[in-house]
């Protein structure tokens, strides 16, 4: 009896070793058999797959619920931590904004008081309209946009054309339902600008039908570095001061090139803004060859726009 009990564990060990040795071989043979059956009868394999899926689905559903619950709990904790951090950040930002609000209100009151004391004439209110770009006449000799908006929509000669990035150009021709905008890169474009650095040198942004207009009429030896912002200076009354145009992209051999903020290939819609500025050059020079003249003129508004 004792001898038989001693031999039984050895027998079980031998059987277990044989099963482990031939388990992989059996699974490979089963897989090959299933592949052969699948090739022979695809419908049968599809039925078997559906039956197996139906049988395993409830088990998988039960097994995945704890994992989903744990994952949901971890996600909730993570979101709570993020919300707590964001709440603290927003509180700090709110405190800073409240301080700046107090400063802004004080400066606004001082500004109003000084305006009343100096009898300063208030700046005209800008009128803004949106227009869709329906044509681009970019080429070797001219760079302009055709806008689907005209006099009937309130568009006038000399209006500034902008995008969210900055100044694009100005209106140089208006008909009833369309308008033509001369780009800052056009050969006929001349815009008084200022480089927004410590020296704040003034210059004229001159287009030459390239992607990067150049700065001319600046003081020789002035400090201008790559990356400096270029904005309108407000000289000549063509545009109000401070409209962003671009950044200095190249300074070499005394030539300064500016990369406009607005990308020409992405101009689908633009803003046409009447700042109420008449300029100083008069209506005879309001055309594209007249340089930086802005403002509206009755003579220019009657000029037709070629489609």
PDB file of C-alpha atoms in Angstrom:
ATOM      1  CA  UNK A   1       0.000   0.000   0.000  1.00  0.00           C
ATOM      2  CA  UNK A   2       2.752   2.395   0.937  1.00  0.00           C
ATOM      3  CA  UNK A   3       4.741   1.375  -2.127  1.00  0.00           C
ATOM      4  CA  UNK A   4       1.802   2.261  -4.416  1.00  0.00           C
ATOM      5  CA  UNK A   5       1.378   5.665  -2.760  1.00  0.00           C
ATOM      6  CA  UNK A   6       5.067   6.394  -3.343  1.00  0.00           C
ATOM      7  CA  UNK A   7       4.776   5.589  -7.070  1.00  0.00           C
ATOM      8  CA  UNK A   8       1.629   7.707  -7.688  1.00  0.00           C
ATOM      9  CA  UNK A   9       3.388  11.157  -7.427  1.00  0.00           C
ATOM     10  CA  UNK A  10       6.033   9.965  -9.886  1.00  0.00           C
ATOM     11  CA  UNK A  11       3.316   8.903 -12.339  1.00  0.00           C
ATOM     12  CA  UNK A  12       1.566  12.258 -12.060  1.00  0.00           C
ATOM     13  CA  UNK A  13       4.892  14.033 -12.615  1.00  0.00           C
ATOM     14  CA  UNK A  14       5.578  12.060 -15.778  1.00  0.00           C
ATOM     15  CA  UNK A  15       2.085  12.809 -17.116  1.00  0.00           C
ATOM     16  CA  UNK A  16       2.461  16.510 -16.314  1.00  0.00           C
ATOM     17  CA  UNK A  17       5.834  16.646 -18.090  1.00  0.00           C
ATOM     18  CA  UNK A  18       4.377  14.965 -21.184  1.00  0.00           C
ATOM     19  CA  UNK A  19       1.450  17.380 -21.241  1.00  0.00           C
ATOM     20  CA  UNK A  20       3.761  20.389 -20.956  1.00  0.00           C
ATOM     21  CA  UNK A  21       6.026  19.009 -23.677  1.00  0.00           C
ATOM     22  CA  UNK A  22       3.275  18.354 -26.186  1.00  0.00           C
ATOM     23  CA  UNK A  23       0.999  21.294 -25.279  1.00  0.00           C
ATOM     24  CA  UNK A  24       2.611  23.697 -27.754  1.00  0.00           C
ATOM     25  CA  UNK A  25       2.621  21.027 -30.449  1.00  0.00           C
ATOM     26  CA  UNK A  26      -1.052  20.367 -29.815  1.00  0.00           C
ATOM     27  CA  UNK A  27      -1.931  24.060 -30.030  1.00  0.00           C
ATOM     28  CA  UNK A  28       0.009  24.409 -33.277  1.00  0.00           C
ATOM     29  CA  UNK A  29      -1.786  21.398 -34.745  1.00  0.00           C
ATOM     30  CA  UNK A  30      -5.136  22.822 -33.589  1.00  0.00           C
ATOM     31  CA  UNK A  31      -4.346  26.162 -35.198  1.00  0.00           C
ATOM     32  CA  UNK A  32      -3.372  24.456 -38.464  1.00  0.00           C
ATOM     33  CA  UNK A  33      -6.565  22.432 -38.355  1.00  0.00           C
ATOM     34  CA  UNK A  34      -8.648  25.555 -37.815  1.00  0.00           C
ATOM     35  CA  UNK A  35      -6.898  27.250 -40.729  1.00  0.00           C
ATOM     36  CA  UNK A  36      -7.616  24.299 -42.976  1.00  0.00           C
ATOM     37  CA  UNK A  37     -11.246  24.244 -41.897  1.00  0.00           C
ATOM     38  CA  UNK A  38     -11.450  27.991 -42.501  1.00  0.00           C
ATOM     39  CA  UNK A  39     -10.131  27.561 -46.015  1.00  0.00           C
ATOM     40  CA  UNK A  40     -12.489  24.714 -46.702  1.00  0.00           C
ATOM     41  CA  UNK A  41     -15.622  26.211 -45.180  1.00  0.00           C
ATOM     42  CA  UNK A  42     -15.562  29.932 -44.459  1.00  0.00           C
ATOM     43  CA  UNK A  43     -19.179  29.997 -43.316  1.00  0.00           C
ATOM     44  CA  UNK A  44     -18.472  27.330 -40.717  1.00  0.00           C
ATOM     45  CA  UNK A  45     -15.553  29.326 -39.353  1.00  0.00           C
ATOM     46  CA  UNK A  46     -17.673  32.446 -39.206  1.00  0.00           C
ATOM     47  CA  UNK A  47     -20.350  30.595 -37.243  1.00  0.00           C
ATOM     48  CA  UNK A  48     -17.725  29.231 -34.877  1.00  0.00           C
ATOM     49  CA  UNK A  49     -16.257  32.695 -34.424  1.00  0.00           C
ATOM     50  CA  UNK A  50     -19.677  34.112 -33.613  1.00  0.00           C
ATOM     51  CA  UNK A  51     -20.411  31.308 -31.158  1.00  0.00           C
ATOM     52  CA  UNK A  52     -17.043  31.799 -29.454  1.00  0.00           C
ATOM     53  CA  UNK A  53     -17.581  35.530 -29.259  1.00  0.00           C
ATOM     54  CA  UNK A  54     -21.022  35.047 -27.729  1.00  0.00           C
ATOM     55  CA  UNK A  55     -19.591  32.640 -25.199  1.00  0.00           C
ATOM     56  CA  UNK A  56     -16.605  34.777 -24.251  1.00  0.00           C
ATOM     57  CA  UNK A  57     -18.340  38.171 -24.276  1.00  0.00           C
ATOM     58  CA  UNK A  58     -20.071  37.823 -20.871  1.00  0.00           C
ATOM     59  CA  UNK A  59     -16.844  36.615 -19.295  1.00  0.00           C
ATOM     60  CA  UNK A  60     -14.862  39.484 -20.759  1.00  0.00           C
ATOM     61  CA  UNK A  61     -17.561  41.895 -19.633  1.00  0.00           C
ATOM     62  CA  UNK A  62     -17.273  40.692 -16.060  1.00  0.00           C
ATOM     63  CA  UNK A  63     -13.478  40.674 -16.126  1.00  0.00           C
ATOM     64  CA  UNK A  64     -13.129  44.144 -17.624  1.00  0.00           C
ATOM     65  CA  UNK A  65     -15.517  45.880 -15.237  1.00  0.00           C
ATOM     66  CA  UNK A  66     -13.038  46.068 -12.340  1.00  0.00           C
ATOM     67  CA  UNK A  67     -10.310  47.275 -14.686  1.00  0.00           C
ATOM     68  CA  UNK A  68     -12.628  49.915 -16.130  1.00  0.00           C
ATOM     69  CA  UNK A  69     -13.640  51.006 -12.655  1.00  0.00           C
ATOM     70  CA  UNK A  70      -9.998  51.323 -11.582  1.00  0.00           C
ATOM     71  CA  UNK A  71      -9.113  53.226 -14.757  1.00  0.00           C
ATOM     72  CA  UNK A  72     -12.081  55.530 -14.237  1.00  0.00           C
ATOM     73  CA  UNK A  73     -11.063  56.164 -10.649  1.00  0.00           C
ATOM     74  CA  UNK A  74      -7.482  56.936 -11.649  1.00  0.00           C
ATOM     75  CA  UNK A  75      -8.735  59.303 -14.373  1.00  0.00           C
ATOM     76  CA  UNK A  76     -11.038  61.032 -11.905  1.00  0.00           C
ATOM     77  CA  UNK A  77      -8.184  61.534  -9.448  1.00  0.00           C
ATOM     78  CA  UNK A  78      -5.939  62.854 -12.213  1.00  0.00           C
ATOM     79  CA  UNK A  79      -8.623  65.292 -13.364  1.00  0.00           C
ATOM     80  CA  UNK A  80      -9.242  66.412  -9.798  1.00  0.00           C
ATOM     81  CA  UNK A  81      -5.528  67.135  -9.336  1.00  0.00           C
ATOM     82  CA  UNK A  82      -5.416  69.036 -12.629  1.00  0.00           C
ATOM     83  CA  UNK A  83      -8.512  71.025 -11.689  1.00  0.00           C
ATOM     84  CA  UNK A  84      -7.007  71.848  -8.310  1.00  0.00           C
ATOM     85  CA  UNK A  85      -3.792  73.090  -9.928  1.00  0.00           C
ATOM     86  CA  UNK A  86      -5.698  75.027 -12.585  1.00  0.00           C
ATOM     87  CA  UNK A  87      -7.933  76.562  -9.932  1.00  0.00           C
ATOM     88  CA  UNK A  88      -4.891  77.769  -8.002  1.00  0.00           C
ATOM     89  CA  UNK A  89      -3.352  79.166 -11.188  1.00  0.00           C
ATOM     90  CA  UNK A  90      -6.577  80.951 -12.121  1.00  0.00           C
ATOM     91  CA  UNK A  91      -6.821  82.456  -8.656  1.00  0.00           C
ATOM     92  CA  UNK A  92      -3.314  83.881  -8.976  1.00  0.00           C
ATOM     93  CA  UNK A  93      -4.099  85.172 -12.455  1.00  0.00           C
ATOM     94  CA  UNK A  94      -7.326  86.737 -11.215  1.00  0.00           C
ATOM     95  CA  UNK A  95      -5.453  88.525  -8.434  1.00  0.00           C
ATOM     96  CA  UNK A  96      -2.932  89.887 -10.942  1.00  0.00           C
ATOM     97  CA  UNK A  97      -5.706  90.981 -13.298  1.00  0.00           C
ATOM     98  CA  UNK A  98      -7.517  92.735 -10.476  1.00  0.00           C
ATOM     99  CA  UNK A  99      -4.352  94.669  -9.715  1.00  0.00           C
ATOM    100  CA  UNK A 100      -3.961  95.616 -13.368  1.00  0.00           C
ATOM    101  CA  UNK A 101      -7.634  96.528 -13.516  1.00  0.00           C
ATOM    102  CA  UNK A 102      -7.141  99.007 -10.703  1.00  0.00           C
ATOM    103  CA  UNK A 103      -4.106 100.460 -12.494  1.00  0.00           C
ATOM    104  CA  UNK A 104      -6.026 100.656 -15.783  1.00  0.00           C
ATOM    105  CA  UNK A 105      -8.975 102.409 -14.170  1.00  0.00           C
ATOM    106  CA  UNK A 106      -6.678 104.927 -12.519  1.00  0.00           C
ATOM    107  CA  UNK A 107      -4.831 105.593 -15.779  1.00  0.00           C
ATOM    108  CA  UNK A 108      -8.107 105.888 -17.649  1.00  0.00           C
ATOM    109  CA  UNK A 109      -9.337 108.497 -15.187  1.00  0.00           C
ATOM    110  CA  UNK A 110      -6.058 110.419 -15.461  1.00  0.00           C
ATOM    111  CA  UNK A 111      -6.185 110.188 -19.256  1.00  0.00           C
ATOM    112  CA  UNK A 112      -9.732 111.526 -19.379  1.00  0.00           C
ATOM    113  CA  UNK A 113      -8.790 114.363 -17.058  1.00  0.00           C
ATOM    114  CA  UNK A 114      -5.773 115.316 -19.182  1.00  0.00           C
ATOM    115  CA  UNK A 115      -7.836 115.154 -22.354  1.00  0.00           C
ATOM    116  CA  UNK A 116     -10.363 117.562 -20.887  1.00  0.00           C
ATOM    117  CA  UNK A 117      -7.626 119.917 -19.709  1.00  0.00           C
ATOM    118  CA  UNK A 118      -5.867 119.962 -23.092  1.00  0.00           C
ATOM    119  CA  UNK A 119      -9.097 120.038 -25.141  1.00  0.00           C
ATOM    120  CA  UNK A 120      -7.740 117.129 -27.177  1.00  0.00           C
ATOM    121  CA  UNK A 121      -9.802 116.234 -30.227  1.00  0.00           C
ATOM    122  CA  UNK A 122     -10.841 112.570 -29.842  1.00  0.00           C
ATOM    123  CA  UNK A 123      -9.740 110.090 -32.479  1.00  0.00           C
ATOM    124  CA  UNK A 124     -12.431 109.034 -34.943  1.00  0.00           C
ATOM    125  CA  UNK A 125     -14.196 105.759 -34.310  1.00  0.00           C
ATOM    126  CA  UNK A 126     -12.982 102.967 -36.588  1.00  0.00           C
ATOM    127  CA  UNK A 127     -15.596 101.175 -38.681  1.00  0.00           C
ATOM    128  CA  UNK A 128     -14.777  97.564 -39.463  1.00  0.00           C
ATOM    129  CA  UNK A 129     -16.183  95.242 -42.110  1.00  0.00           C
ATOM    130  CA  UNK A 130     -15.297  91.729 -43.221  1.00  0.00           C
ATOM    131  CA  UNK A 131     -14.727  90.737 -46.825  1.00  0.00           C
ATOM    132  CA  UNK A 132     -14.003  87.506 -48.653  1.00  0.00           C
ATOM    133  CA  UNK A 133     -11.018  87.276 -50.971  1.00  0.00           C
ATOM    134  CA  UNK A 134     -12.197  86.151 -54.421  1.00  0.00           C
ATOM    135  CA  UNK A 135      -9.089  86.846 -56.461  1.00  0.00           C
ATOM    136  CA  UNK A 136      -5.338  87.188 -56.175  1.00  0.00           C
ATOM    137  CA  UNK A 137      -3.513  89.029 -58.916  1.00  0.00           C
ATOM    138  CA  UNK A 138      -0.100  88.270 -57.536  1.00  0.00           C
ATOM    139  CA  UNK A 139       2.591  88.317 -60.164  1.00  0.00           C
ATOM    140  CA  UNK A 140       5.777  89.947 -61.330  1.00  0.00           C
ATOM    141  CA  UNK A 141       4.294  93.402 -61.873  1.00  0.00           C
ATOM    142  CA  UNK A 142       1.455  93.670 -59.337  1.00  0.00           C
ATOM    143  CA  UNK A 143       0.385  92.147 -56.056  1.00  0.00           C
ATOM    144  CA  UNK A 144      -3.186  92.839 -55.031  1.00  0.00           C
ATOM    145  CA  UNK A 145      -6.348  91.124 -53.825  1.00  0.00           C
ATOM    146  CA  UNK A 146      -9.873  91.293 -55.202  1.00  0.00           C
ATOM    147  CA  UNK A 147     -12.471  91.473 -52.426  1.00  0.00           C
ATOM    148  CA  UNK A 148     -16.151  90.579 -52.660  1.00  0.00           C
ATOM    149  CA  UNK A 149     -17.298  93.825 -51.022  1.00  0.00           C
ATOM    150  CA  UNK A 150     -17.668  97.326 -52.372  1.00  0.00           C
ATOM    151  CA  UNK A 151     -19.285 100.711 -51.902  1.00  0.00           C
ATOM    152  CA  UNK A 152     -22.664  99.139 -51.183  1.00  0.00           C
ATOM    153  CA  UNK A 153     -21.055  97.402 -48.190  1.00  0.00           C
ATOM    154  CA  UNK A 154     -19.380 100.566 -46.907  1.00  0.00           C
ATOM    155  CA  UNK A 155     -15.920  99.906 -48.345  1.00  0.00           C
ATOM    156  CA  UNK A 156     -14.032 103.055 -49.303  1.00  0.00           C
ATOM    157  CA  UNK A 157     -10.751 104.083 -50.871  1.00  0.00           C
ATOM    158  CA  UNK A 158      -7.837 104.149 -48.445  1.00  0.00           C
ATOM    159  CA  UNK A 159      -9.386 101.727 -45.961  1.00  0.00           C
ATOM    160  CA  UNK A 160      -6.874  99.500 -44.217  1.00  0.00           C
ATOM    161  CA  UNK A 161      -6.963  95.773 -44.979  1.00  0.00           C
ATOM    162  CA  UNK A 162      -5.971  93.580 -42.046  1.00  0.00           C
ATOM    163  CA  UNK A 163      -6.018  90.042 -40.749  1.00  0.00           C
ATOM    164  CA  UNK A 164      -5.675  88.796 -37.205  1.00  0.00           C
ATOM    165  CA  UNK A 165      -1.897  88.863 -37.646  1.00  0.00           C
ATOM    166  CA  UNK A 166      -1.528  92.403 -38.914  1.00  0.00           C
ATOM    167  CA  UNK A 167      -1.738  94.854 -41.815  1.00  0.00           C
ATOM    168  CA  UNK A 168      -2.098  93.360 -45.292  1.00  0.00           C
ATOM    169  CA  UNK A 169      -2.522  96.463 -47.431  1.00  0.00           C
ATOM    170  CA  UNK A 170      -5.059  99.157 -48.318  1.00  0.00           C
ATOM    171  CA  UNK A 171      -7.987  99.657 -50.654  1.00  0.00           C
ATOM    172  CA  UNK A 172      -6.975 101.376 -53.904  1.00  0.00           C
ATOM    173  CA  UNK A 173     -10.065 100.801 -56.038  1.00  0.00           C
ATOM    174  CA  UNK A 174     -13.757 100.396 -55.244  1.00  0.00           C
ATOM    175  CA  UNK A 175     -16.826  99.536 -57.290  1.00  0.00           C
ATOM    176  CA  UNK A 176     -20.351  98.786 -56.121  1.00  0.00           C
ATOM    177  CA  UNK A 177     -19.756  95.153 -55.154  1.00  0.00           C
ATOM    178  CA  UNK A 178     -15.997  94.633 -55.240  1.00  0.00           C
ATOM    179  CA  UNK A 179     -12.790  96.304 -54.193  1.00  0.00           C
ATOM    180  CA  UNK A 180      -9.108  95.941 -54.947  1.00  0.00           C
ATOM    181  CA  UNK A 181      -6.557  95.905 -52.137  1.00  0.00           C
ATOM    182  CA  UNK A 182      -2.921  96.785 -52.766  1.00  0.00           C
ATOM    183  CA  UNK A 183      -0.658  94.517 -50.691  1.00  0.00           C
ATOM    184  CA  UNK A 184       2.246  95.817 -48.628  1.00  0.00           C
ATOM    185  CA  UNK A 185       4.558  93.769 -50.864  1.00  0.00           C
ATOM    186  CA  UNK A 186       3.454  95.509 -54.080  1.00  0.00           C
ATOM    187  CA  UNK A 187       5.969  97.637 -55.951  1.00  0.00           C
ATOM    188  CA  UNK A 188       3.766 100.723 -55.517  1.00  0.00           C
ATOM    189  CA  UNK A 189       3.256 100.315 -51.767  1.00  0.00           C
ATOM    190  CA  UNK A 190       4.935 102.819 -49.450  1.00  0.00           C
ATOM    191  CA  UNK A 191       4.027 102.789 -45.757  1.00  0.00           C
ATOM    192  CA  UNK A 192       5.591 104.929 -42.993  1.00  0.00           C
ATOM    193  CA  UNK A 193       6.687 102.573 -40.228  1.00  0.00           C
ATOM    194  CA  UNK A 194       8.673 102.472 -37.034  1.00  0.00           C
ATOM    195  CA  UNK A 195      10.862  99.639 -35.769  1.00  0.00           C
ATOM    196  CA  UNK A 196       9.686  98.741 -32.277  1.00  0.00           C
ATOM    197  CA  UNK A 197      13.019  98.520 -30.484  1.00  0.00           C
ATOM    198  CA  UNK A 198      14.803 100.734 -27.977  1.00  0.00           C
ATOM    199  CA  UNK A 199      15.839 103.307 -30.607  1.00  0.00           C
ATOM    200  CA  UNK A 200      12.447 103.262 -32.400  1.00  0.00           C
ATOM    201  CA  UNK A 201      13.884 104.328 -35.771  1.00  0.00           C
ATOM    202  CA  UNK A 202      11.430 105.521 -38.396  1.00  0.00           C
ATOM    203  CA  UNK A 203      11.501 104.356 -41.993  1.00  0.00           C
ATOM    204  CA  UNK A 204       9.335 103.636 -45.007  1.00  0.00           C
ATOM    205  CA  UNK A 205       8.308 100.088 -45.853  1.00  0.00           C
ATOM    206  CA  UNK A 206       8.687  99.769 -49.624  1.00  0.00           C
ATOM    207  CA  UNK A 207       7.320  96.816 -51.540  1.00  0.00           C
ATOM    208  CA  UNK A 208       9.237  95.393 -54.485  1.00  0.00           C
ATOM    209  CA  UNK A 209       6.930  92.511 -55.494  1.00  0.00           C
ATOM    210  CA  UNK A 210       8.921  90.071 -53.371  1.00  0.00           C
ATOM    211  CA  UNK A 211       7.703  88.262 -50.274  1.00  0.00           C
ATOM    212  CA  UNK A 212       9.856  90.491 -48.070  1.00  0.00           C
ATOM    213  CA  UNK A 213       9.513  94.261 -48.555  1.00  0.00           C
ATOM    214  CA  UNK A 214      12.445  96.452 -47.551  1.00  0.00           C
ATOM    215  CA  UNK A 215      12.936  99.426 -45.270  1.00  0.00           C
ATOM    216  CA  UNK A 216      14.086 102.618 -46.958  1.00  0.00           C
ATOM    217  CA  UNK A 217      14.702 106.218 -45.868  1.00  0.00           C
ATOM    218  CA  UNK A 218      15.913 105.141 -42.450  1.00  0.00           C
ATOM    219  CA  UNK A 219      18.683 106.908 -40.572  1.00  0.00           C
ATOM    220  CA  UNK A 220      22.088 105.485 -41.574  1.00  0.00           C
ATOM    221  CA  UNK A 221      23.753 103.482 -38.845  1.00  0.00           C
ATOM    222  CA  UNK A 222      20.516 102.978 -36.954  1.00  0.00           C
ATOM    223  CA  UNK A 223      20.282  99.868 -34.781  1.00  0.00           C
ATOM    224  CA  UNK A 224      17.929  97.319 -36.322  1.00  0.00           C
ATOM    225  CA  UNK A 225      18.152  93.641 -35.412  1.00  0.00           C
ATOM    226  CA  UNK A 226      16.609  90.525 -36.859  1.00  0.00           C
ATOM    227  CA  UNK A 227      13.384  89.796 -34.994  1.00  0.00           C
ATOM    228  CA  UNK A 228      12.458  93.430 -34.297  1.00  0.00           C
ATOM    229  CA  UNK A 229       8.782  94.179 -34.822  1.00  0.00           C
ATOM    230  CA  UNK A 230       7.758  96.645 -37.507  1.00  0.00           C
ATOM    231  CA  UNK A 231       4.553  98.650 -36.983  1.00  0.00           C
ATOM    232  CA  UNK A 232       2.922 101.636 -38.642  1.00  0.00           C
ATOM    233  CA  UNK A 233       4.170 105.001 -37.436  1.00  0.00           C
ATOM    234  CA  UNK A 234       1.039 107.018 -38.193  1.00  0.00           C
ATOM    235  CA  UNK A 235       2.971 109.519 -40.324  1.00  0.00           C
ATOM    236  CA  UNK A 236       1.166 111.001 -43.340  1.00  0.00           C
ATOM    237  CA  UNK A 237      -2.175 110.025 -41.833  1.00  0.00           C
ATOM    238  CA  UNK A 238      -2.428 106.893 -43.953  1.00  0.00           C
ATOM    239  CA  UNK A 239      -2.775 104.476 -41.040  1.00  0.00           C
ATOM    240  CA  UNK A 240      -3.031 104.895 -37.279  1.00  0.00           C
ATOM    241  CA  UNK A 241       0.164 104.204 -35.342  1.00  0.00           C
ATOM    242  CA  UNK A 242       0.869 100.777 -33.941  1.00  0.00           C
ATOM    243  CA  UNK A 243      -0.637  98.476 -36.583  1.00  0.00           C
ATOM    244  CA  UNK A 244       1.606  95.382 -36.732  1.00  0.00           C
ATOM    245  CA  UNK A 245       3.087  94.590 -40.134  1.00  0.00           C
ATOM    246  CA  UNK A 246       5.890  92.083 -39.622  1.00  0.00           C
ATOM    247  CA  UNK A 247       9.329  91.433 -38.198  1.00  0.00           C
ATOM    248  CA  UNK A 248      12.796  92.207 -39.473  1.00  0.00           C
ATOM    249  CA  UNK A 249      13.934  89.054 -41.250  1.00  0.00           C
ATOM    250  CA  UNK A 250      17.234  90.128 -42.782  1.00  0.00           C
ATOM    251  CA  UNK A 251      19.838  92.825 -42.187  1.00  0.00           C
ATOM    252  CA  UNK A 252      22.699  92.643 -44.678  1.00  0.00           C
ATOM    253  CA  UNK A 253      24.830  95.172 -46.571  1.00  0.00           C
ATOM    254  CA  UNK A 254      22.729  98.083 -45.384  1.00  0.00           C
ATOM    255  CA  UNK A 255      19.505  96.493 -46.652  1.00  0.00           C
ATOM    256  CA  UNK A 256      16.741  95.622 -44.215  1.00  0.00           C
ATOM    257  CA  UNK A 257      14.065  93.117 -45.221  1.00  0.00           C
ATOM    258  CA  UNK A 258      10.777  92.605 -43.383  1.00  0.00           C
ATOM    259  CA  UNK A 259       8.738  89.395 -43.217  1.00  0.00           C
ATOM    260  CA  UNK A 260       5.012  90.297 -43.025  1.00  0.00           C
ATOM    261  CA  UNK A 261       2.961  88.607 -40.326  1.00  0.00           C
ATOM    262  CA  UNK A 262       0.083  87.830 -42.694  1.00  0.00           C
ATOM    263  CA  UNK A 263       0.727  84.900 -45.013  1.00  0.00           C
ATOM    264  CA  UNK A 264      -0.516  85.671 -48.472  1.00  0.00           C
ATOM    265  CA  UNK A 265      -1.432  82.078 -49.282  1.00  0.00           C
ATOM    266  CA  UNK A 266      -3.845  81.963 -46.325  1.00  0.00           C
ATOM    267  CA  UNK A 267      -5.814  85.121 -47.053  1.00  0.00           C
ATOM    268  CA  UNK A 268      -9.367  83.796 -47.392  1.00  0.00           C
ATOM    269  CA  UNK A 269     -11.112  86.535 -45.408  1.00  0.00           C
ATOM    270  CA  UNK A 270      -9.845  89.958 -44.383  1.00  0.00           C
ATOM    271  CA  UNK A 271     -10.988  92.884 -42.267  1.00  0.00           C
ATOM    272  CA  UNK A 272     -11.465  96.216 -44.000  1.00  0.00           C
ATOM    273  CA  UNK A 273     -11.242  99.051 -41.477  1.00  0.00           C
ATOM    274  CA  UNK A 274     -12.012 102.728 -41.996  1.00  0.00           C
ATOM    275  CA  UNK A 275     -10.031 104.563 -39.328  1.00  0.00           C
ATOM    276  CA  UNK A 276     -11.423 107.916 -40.431  1.00  0.00           C
ATOM    277  CA  UNK A 277      -7.999 109.216 -41.480  1.00  0.00           C
ATOM    278  CA  UNK A 278      -7.836 111.460 -44.522  1.00  0.00           C
ATOM    279  CA  UNK A 279      -4.084 111.465 -45.021  1.00  0.00           C
ATOM    280  CA  UNK A 280      -2.106 114.487 -46.199  1.00  0.00           C
ATOM    281  CA  UNK A 281      -1.603 113.698 -49.874  1.00  0.00           C
ATOM    282  CA  UNK A 282      -4.992 114.553 -51.311  1.00  0.00           C
ATOM    283  CA  UNK A 283      -7.164 112.710 -53.769  1.00  0.00           C
ATOM    284  CA  UNK A 284      -5.017 113.350 -56.847  1.00  0.00           C
ATOM    285  CA  UNK A 285      -2.387 111.015 -55.398  1.00  0.00           C
ATOM    286  CA  UNK A 286      -4.784 108.438 -53.967  1.00  0.00           C
ATOM    287  CA  UNK A 287      -4.004 105.805 -56.575  1.00  0.00           C
ATOM    288  CA  UNK A 288      -1.490 102.978 -56.182  1.00  0.00           C
ATOM    289  CA  UNK A 289       1.319 105.158 -57.470  1.00  0.00           C
ATOM    290  CA  UNK A 290       0.681 107.741 -54.789  1.00  0.00           C
ATOM    291  CA  UNK A 291       2.613 105.957 -52.103  1.00  0.00           C
ATOM    292  CA  UNK A 292       1.200 105.902 -48.627  1.00  0.00           C
ATOM    293  CA  UNK A 293      -1.806 108.079 -49.134  1.00  0.00           C
ATOM    294  CA  UNK A 294      -4.830 106.949 -47.213  1.00  0.00           C
ATOM    295  CA  UNK A 295      -8.317 108.170 -46.550  1.00  0.00           C
ATOM    296  CA  UNK A 296     -11.298 108.304 -48.845  1.00  0.00           C
ATOM    297  CA  UNK A 297     -11.759 110.498 -51.874  1.00  0.00           C
ATOM    298  CA  UNK A 298     -14.890 110.850 -53.915  1.00  0.00           C
ATOM    299  CA  UNK A 299     -12.900 110.763 -57.143  1.00  0.00           C
ATOM    300  CA  UNK A 300     -11.199 107.478 -56.287  1.00  0.00           C
ATOM    301  CA  UNK A 301     -14.380 105.755 -55.149  1.00  0.00           C
ATOM    302  CA  UNK A 302     -15.937 106.106 -58.582  1.00  0.00           C
ATOM    303  CA  UNK A 303     -13.116 104.211 -60.265  1.00  0.00           C
ATOM    304  CA  UNK A 304     -14.245 100.784 -61.510  1.00  0.00           C
ATOM    305  CA  UNK A 305     -12.524  97.615 -60.365  1.00  0.00           C
ATOM    306  CA  UNK A 306     -11.542  95.048 -62.932  1.00  0.00           C
ATOM    307  CA  UNK A 307     -12.730  91.561 -62.071  1.00  0.00           C
TER     308      UNK A 307
END
